[in-house]
Every structure is written in C-alpha cells, then in structure tokens.
Amino acid sequence: QPVEATDDAFWDQFWADTATSVQDVFALVPAAEIRAVREESPSNLATLCYKAVEKLVQGAESGCHTEKERQIVLNCCRLLTRILPYIFEDPDWRGFFWSTVPGAGRGGGDEDDENARPLAESLLLAVTDLLFCPDFTVQSHRRSTVDTAEDIHSIDSCEYIWEAGVGFAHSPQPNYIHDLNRTELLKLLLTCFSEAMYLPPSSDSSNTNPWVQFFCSTENRHALPLFTSLLNVVCAYDPVGYGIPYNHLLFSDYREPLVEEAAQVLIVTLDYDSSTSSSPTVDGTTTGTAMDDVDPPGPDNLFVNYLSRIHREEDFQFILKGVARLLSNPLVQTYLPNSAKKIQFHQELLVLFWKLCDFNKKFLFFVLKSSDVLDILVPILYFLNDARADQSRVGLMHIGVFILLLLSGERNFGVRLNKPYSVRVPMDIPVFTGTHADLLIIVFHKIITSGHQRLQPLFDCLLTIVVNVSPYLKSLSMVAANKLLHLLEAFSTTWFLFSAVQNHHLVFFLLEVFNNIIQYQFDGNSNLVYAVIRKRNVFHQLANLPTDSQSIQKGLQRKKKTPEPISRTNSQDGVSMEGSRPAAPAEPGTLKTSLVATPGIDKLTEKSQVSEDGTMRSLESEASQLSPEGNPPAALSDGEPWSGEASHSRRDRRRLSSASSSGQWTPTPDWVMSWKSKLPLQTIMRLLQVLVPQVEKICIDKGLTDESEILKFLQHGTLVGLLPVPHPILIRKYQANSGTAMWFRTYMWGVIYLRNVDPPIWYDTDVKLFEIQRV
C-alpha cells in the first residue's frame, strides 16, 4: 500500500533501531524485496529514499549531538547504501535522485528555493557535512558543555583534517569510533558514485559522472579538507603498526577499512580523462614534459585540480614514502609469514599512483629525481611476476605495465635502473648479481615465456619499456643478456614471424634494444656483446630470412607441430631466489571482471627524440609513419579487436597480404619483403664482422675455452670509428587517450566491485560497465 510521507511512525521504524550494523541491514532488506517495492509501489520507495536523505540533512544541520541522532544517521546511511544500486540498475529510476521533491513534508513558503535542490545534491552535501561533525567523525576542539556545542555551519573544516601530511601538520588523536563512522559515510559516498557501473563502457569522454562532478565542484564547501583528509589518511597509514611482529593479531585495526574506503573514494573522484584537456605549453605544442613549470588551467573537478597543484618537496616526499611503504607491504610479508598485517588494496594504490603521475608532472619528476622510484618499481615487478599465471589478475598486470611505460618515457628512469639490486625480494626468478635493470629484464622475460595466453597484447608494451631504457643501461648481467637473446631467438623463428601480421614488431623492438646498447653503452656491456657473438646465427638467420611462398608455407607448417608460443627450454636458469613461490593460477571459482580492450602500442605512445643535451622533442605521431612498425597489431590473442586502427595500415595490409576466402590473413612474399628490408641489422652485423674474427683468433692462439678471458678481452675492446654513426635516441612516450581513460574506468570499478564483499554492495545487481566472469 502507498504510505503517506507524513506517517512518521511508519517511516521511523526503518532507522530507529539502536543495535544494527551494516551487515544486519543487508540481511534484513533482501534484494528481491527492494526490487518488488520498486516495481509494485514506486511511491513508497521514493518516499523511503526521500525520508532517509531528509534524516541525513537534519543530522548534518543539528551536528548529531545525541547518541540517538548518530544512530539514526548511521542507519539511514546503511539503508541508502543498500538501496542505491537497485535504483541505478533501472534506467527509469536513474534520474530519480536528480529530481526535486516538491515541498514534501516541509513547510512551503519561504523554503521553496531550498527545495529546488535535487535530492542527490542534498544527500552529497549532508554526507560531506557529517564527515566533519565534531564528536561524530572528528575530534571536537571545544572542551565544553553541550550548550556551547560548535555550530556545524560556523566550523572551519580545514582545522579538522583527519590526518597530518599534505598541507596539515597536526595529527589528531586516533579514535576508533570516528574511524568506523567515517568508513560508513565513505561507503555511502562510493555507492552514490557507483552509478557509473550501470552504464555500458563508451569511449565518449563527455559522459561525466554527475555525482562525482557535483561532489568535486565548488558547491562542496568541504572539498579541500576532504581531499586532503583522504590523501593523508591513505599515505600516512602504516599497517605494520608499532613495529611489533604479529601485533595485528592482538588488536583489531580500525584504520585499515577506513584507508581502503578512502583510497577507493579518492581514485573514483579522480576519474578524469586528461587526454581531452591537454593544454598548450609555452611553445604552442601540447606535449608537456616533467620540466614544464606552467600550470595549466585546472579542470573544474576540484580534486583533480588540487592533486595537480601539490608542489612542495616535503608533500611529495610524504606521498611517495606512503605509497611505497604500502606497496612493499606484501613483500615484507614473505620473510616472517603473517608477522605483519597484509594489506589487500595494492590495486587501488597503483591507480592512485598512476593518477598522481598523470595529473601532476612535478610529482612525476620528483619520483624520478632520486632512486626512490625503485621503491615503487620493485613492488610492481613483484606483483607482475606473482600475477603472471593468474587469469583473474590480468588487470593488475596491465596497470603495472602502464605505470612502467609512463616512467620509462623519462630519461631519469633509465639512469636510475643502474643502481645495484641488493634487497632480495623472494621471487621465482633466477638468482643473479646485477642492477635493477637486470631485475626488470628477467621479470619481463618470465612474463613473456611463462605467463598465460591473455598477456600477449602486453608484449609490445613490455618491449617498448626495455627499448626506452636501453640507451642508459651501463652493464647488463650475463643472466639478463641471455634472456634478451632468448627472446630474440624465440620471436625470430619463421613460424612465429609468419603466423600473425604484427609479430615482427617484437623483433624490431629487440633489435632496437641491442642497437641502443651497442651504440651508447658499448663499454660496460661486455656480457651482452659476448651473448650476441655466441648467438650470432640468430642475426644471420634474420638477415637471410626466406621470402618465397614455399618457405613461408614451410615455416607455418612447423608451427602446427609446435603450438607453444615460446620454447620453454633454457628459460629456467637453475636456482630461484630463496623464499619464492612460483606464480599460482587463479583459484577455481574466482570472480573476475572483464576489461575493455587496451589500445595498441602506437595509440598508447608517441615518439620523441632525445637530443644531445637531453631534451626531448616530439616527432610526428606513430600512426602517420608507414614503417612496418607503425602498423597496429591486428587482433588480440583471445579475439578482442584492437581499438581504432589507422586507415592507411588497413590499406597497406590489403595490398601486401592476400586475404584468403575464409577472411583469414595469410602472409605473402611482398609482405615479408616490406618489413625484412627495414630490419635494423647494420650495427650488429658490423660488430660481428669486426669482433668475431678477433675472438676466434684469441681462442685458437691461446687454446681458450674459458668465458672470463674472452669477456676480459671484450671489456677492453673498442669499436670507436668502426660502427655506423649513432642513430638519435628514440623514446616512445606514453600518450593519454580516451581508450586508456575508459580502460582505467572499467578496471577501477571492477576492482572496487570485487573488493567490497562485506557487505556485498553491488553483488547480484545488473552492472553494465563490465561482465563478471568465473575463472
């Protein structure tokens, strides 16, 4: 039956109960009932939502001084968290919160203009007020009796920031009740923002989330203290506590749930497509580097604006230390099992780190200024290695690789990688003595040779990162040098080269790596030079790659016998690091969310040239170059099409390859010739021509069979004047685009959906942004 809005006795029973928890509300209000009320008596659902918001508004107005008021606010908060997803899933209801409720239950007359506020806005403003409510969510500054209680409208919420850190020096006394109340309010905020989950993915960047847009606008008078509170709570959190092992087993930690919610709310408010707003720099181009000091006019999203304007060194230091501490937490974990509390929100932290680097170029520059960047790199490599066999963690693999691609576009990153790697994180990779660059190459090799099928689209990205850092690598270890050559060997087999239209790009990338190291870092890289000499037949075979139809067919026949994409022989070099466990596949029954296709590497990056003095200038975009490397990859391993192909490459491919009647692509002699003639082999062939006879002569003269003598000779050798003139260094810098913005949106909401299981806020509702799949 429709119930009158004025029937307070009826409505009050929903929030008057004193002893409920959010779990109780979820149990007492089953999904079927919410849907039934939505279909059969919509007016009651509308009244319930309106009344619940009204109670929150009243609580915010009065300042929640009594225990009863606080209880009502929390219950309304839980009820709305329960109901909102069912309103979002029904397109007819979606506009409900953006409508105004005309004078319902309020005296008319002079308050009419106040009533013109849409319900959603009243709800968001009430929640932000409640987040700075003395004695409810923040420490009261007044030591006084109730009658001089602080007026909620006169308080300056900037004095009530939740934690010391960016722009705030005072660390309030921890209070677990406040933490619990904040967590519940943030859960409601996150649920409000989750309307995005019920819209299908579209590359149209104009569909901004109205909830986030209003929340991050100047209408929200608490925007700055809230942004600062969320950021500081996340970055100041130390899960290890007071450094006592097993401490977390004795005390429950009320901070962690708050930190998780804060991280999730923060990344959702920062969901902003930066590619559409590239502001011109001083010289009129739109490629800003980390050095540009001009502040672009900020977007109207205040959170993005504040994030982009952080600039003090000590603030950057605080943020970087905090993120690095939390990302390294699972690694610390492995030494003394279960001794420290293991956090689970590393994916949210990676998204946050990405946003920081993407929106604040000064932060990116700060990260790369010292070897602190390695405190971010090592955990990322650990996660990549750990997740490589697990299908449910493909998204984690992608974001880790995107972050490294972004960092690798800056020269400093390559330079930092030369720092020796001494901390031994337990990983199932070969033991080696060397630098962080060696670690990166060995982990990438492991991902390519023993990750699962769905990681193939990432190969281009992984090798682009290695190309970007290669001109700066001073001395690769023998293990890493052998890994690079093993990849070249695997990627240059005829069946691999002829079996897909884009496979030869991987060979181009690897040759570029060898060329960069030989041209720019020959002196320290005797291990790599020695490996190249030992495997010289691989280069000779590439140079003599057959291009006639018969050989192409024969090469493809061999593929049928060897379906394995890469031979696994010699990829296991002896001992792994101690304490390591091999990457485990997903547990059966694990849920995962689908992701939109990632753009091809040519859409993700633009070429920049590094001139002698270390500055970069942008070249024309990759898509406009007709080199074979510019062709976008044709298809992903599991049939998701690559988004947006440049039209010229389609035309080229039609000309170069004959499509057979089944519509399947087949390699032709013309196609092989078109890229074989561009293989950059000159530098390596010249090196082999000069050094191979010398090495052979030493071996014969001295009867040598010992590697160390040959390495000693190569260390002192020089090729000055013998090699072709060094080519300019080319870096492929990450380029923001709407494709990656969409990818981040689906990934971020997928993570939030799967992580919120207690209570299961969105479980069993009809989400459209991604599909839920069982592994």
mmCIF file of N, CA and C in Angstrom, residues 383-390 393-402 447 452 455 458 747:
data_model
loop_
_atom_site.group_PDB
_atom_site.id
_atom_site.type_symbol
_atom_site.label_atom_id
_atom_site.label_comp_id
_atom_site.label_asym_id
_atom_site.label_seq_id
_atom_site.Cartn_x
_atom_site.Cartn_y
_atom_site.Cartn_z
ATOM 1 N N PHE A 383 54.568 -7.795 -8.148
ATOM 2 C CA PHE A 383 53.159 -8.093 -8.469
ATOM 3 C C PHE A 383 53.040 -8.695 -9.868
ATOM 4 N N LEU A 384 53.799 -8.129 -10.826
ATOM 5 C CA LEU A 384 53.718 -8.640 -12.204
ATOM 6 C C LEU A 384 54.145 -10.102 -12.248
ATOM 7 N N ASN A 385 55.244 -10.392 -11.558
ATOM 8 C CA ASN A 385 55.750 -11.763 -11.577
ATOM 9 C C ASN A 385 54.773 -12.703 -10.872
ATOM 10 N N ASP A 386 54.194 -12.204 -9.777
ATOM 11 C CA ASP A 386 53.317 -13.033 -8.963
ATOM 12 C C ASP A 386 51.987 -13.312 -9.666
ATOM 13 N N ALA A 387 51.529 -12.359 -10.503
ATOM 14 C CA ALA A 387 50.187 -12.493 -11.090
ATOM 15 C C ALA A 387 50.223 -13.073 -12.498
ATOM 16 N N ARG A 388 51.415 -13.380 -13.015
ATOM 17 C CA ARG A 388 51.501 -13.668 -14.456
ATOM 18 C C ARG A 388 50.731 -14.921 -14.881
ATOM 19 N N ALA A 389 50.511 -15.876 -13.963
ATOM 20 C CA ALA A 389 49.817 -17.103 -14.367
ATOM 21 C C ALA A 389 48.339 -17.068 -13.984
ATOM 22 N N ASP A 390 47.916 -15.963 -13.366
ATOM 23 C CA ASP A 390 46.564 -15.921 -12.810
ATOM 24 C C ASP A 390 45.641 -15.102 -13.707
ATOM 25 N N ARG A 393 43.867 -11.902 -12.668
ATOM 26 C CA ARG A 393 44.615 -10.683 -12.350
ATOM 27 C C ARG A 393 45.210 -10.013 -13.593
ATOM 28 N N VAL A 394 44.563 -10.204 -14.736
ATOM 29 C CA VAL A 394 45.075 -9.576 -15.957
ATOM 30 C C VAL A 394 45.113 -8.054 -15.806
ATOM 31 N N GLY A 395 44.095 -7.502 -15.136
ATOM 32 C CA GLY A 395 44.037 -6.044 -14.961
ATOM 33 C C GLY A 395 45.240 -5.529 -14.194
ATOM 34 N N LEU A 396 45.620 -6.245 -13.137
ATOM 35 C CA LEU A 396 46.790 -5.859 -12.339
ATOM 36 C C LEU A 396 48.040 -5.855 -13.220
ATOM 37 N N MET A 397 48.176 -6.867 -14.087
ATOM 38 C CA MET A 397 49.325 -6.918 -14.999
ATOM 39 C C MET A 397 49.351 -5.663 -15.879
ATOM 40 N N HIS A 398 48.167 -5.310 -16.407
ATOM 41 C CA HIS A 398 48.115 -4.152 -17.302
ATOM 42 C C HIS A 398 48.519 -2.870 -16.589
ATOM 43 N N ILE A 399 47.955 -2.644 -15.387
ATOM 44 C CA ILE A 399 48.242 -1.339 -14.779
ATOM 45 C C ILE A 399 49.709 -1.244 -14.382
ATOM 46 N N GLY A 400 50.288 -2.368 -13.921
ATOM 47 C CA GLY A 400 51.717 -2.357 -13.595
ATOM 48 C C GLY A 400 52.545 -1.984 -14.808
ATOM 49 N N VAL A 401 52.198 -2.566 -15.953
ATOM 50 C CA VAL A 401 52.955 -2.294 -17.181
ATOM 51 C C VAL A 401 52.726 -0.853 -17.648
ATOM 52 N N PHE A 402 51.485 -0.348 -17.518
ATOM 53 C CA PHE A 402 51.228 1.047 -17.912
ATOM 54 C C PHE A 402 52.083 2.012 -17.094
ATOM 55 N N ILE A 447 57.536 -13.189 -17.680
ATOM 56 C CA ILE A 447 56.127 -12.945 -18.030
ATOM 57 C C ILE A 447 55.862 -13.428 -19.452
ATOM 58 N N HIS A 452 50.247 -16.412 -18.900
ATOM 59 C CA HIS A 452 49.230 -17.133 -19.666
ATOM 60 C C HIS A 452 48.901 -16.387 -20.951
ATOM 61 N N LEU A 455 48.127 -12.565 -21.951
ATOM 62 C CA LEU A 455 49.065 -11.454 -21.760
ATOM 63 C C LEU A 455 49.736 -11.055 -23.067
ATOM 64 N N LEU A 458 50.287 -7.556 -24.190
ATOM 65 C CA LEU A 458 51.207 -6.713 -23.428
ATOM 66 C C LEU A 458 52.651 -6.814 -23.927
ATOM 67 N N TYR A 747 38.596 -0.871 -15.182
ATOM 68 C CA TYR A 747 39.478 -1.602 -14.258
ATOM 69 C C TYR A 747 39.208 -1.185 -12.815
#
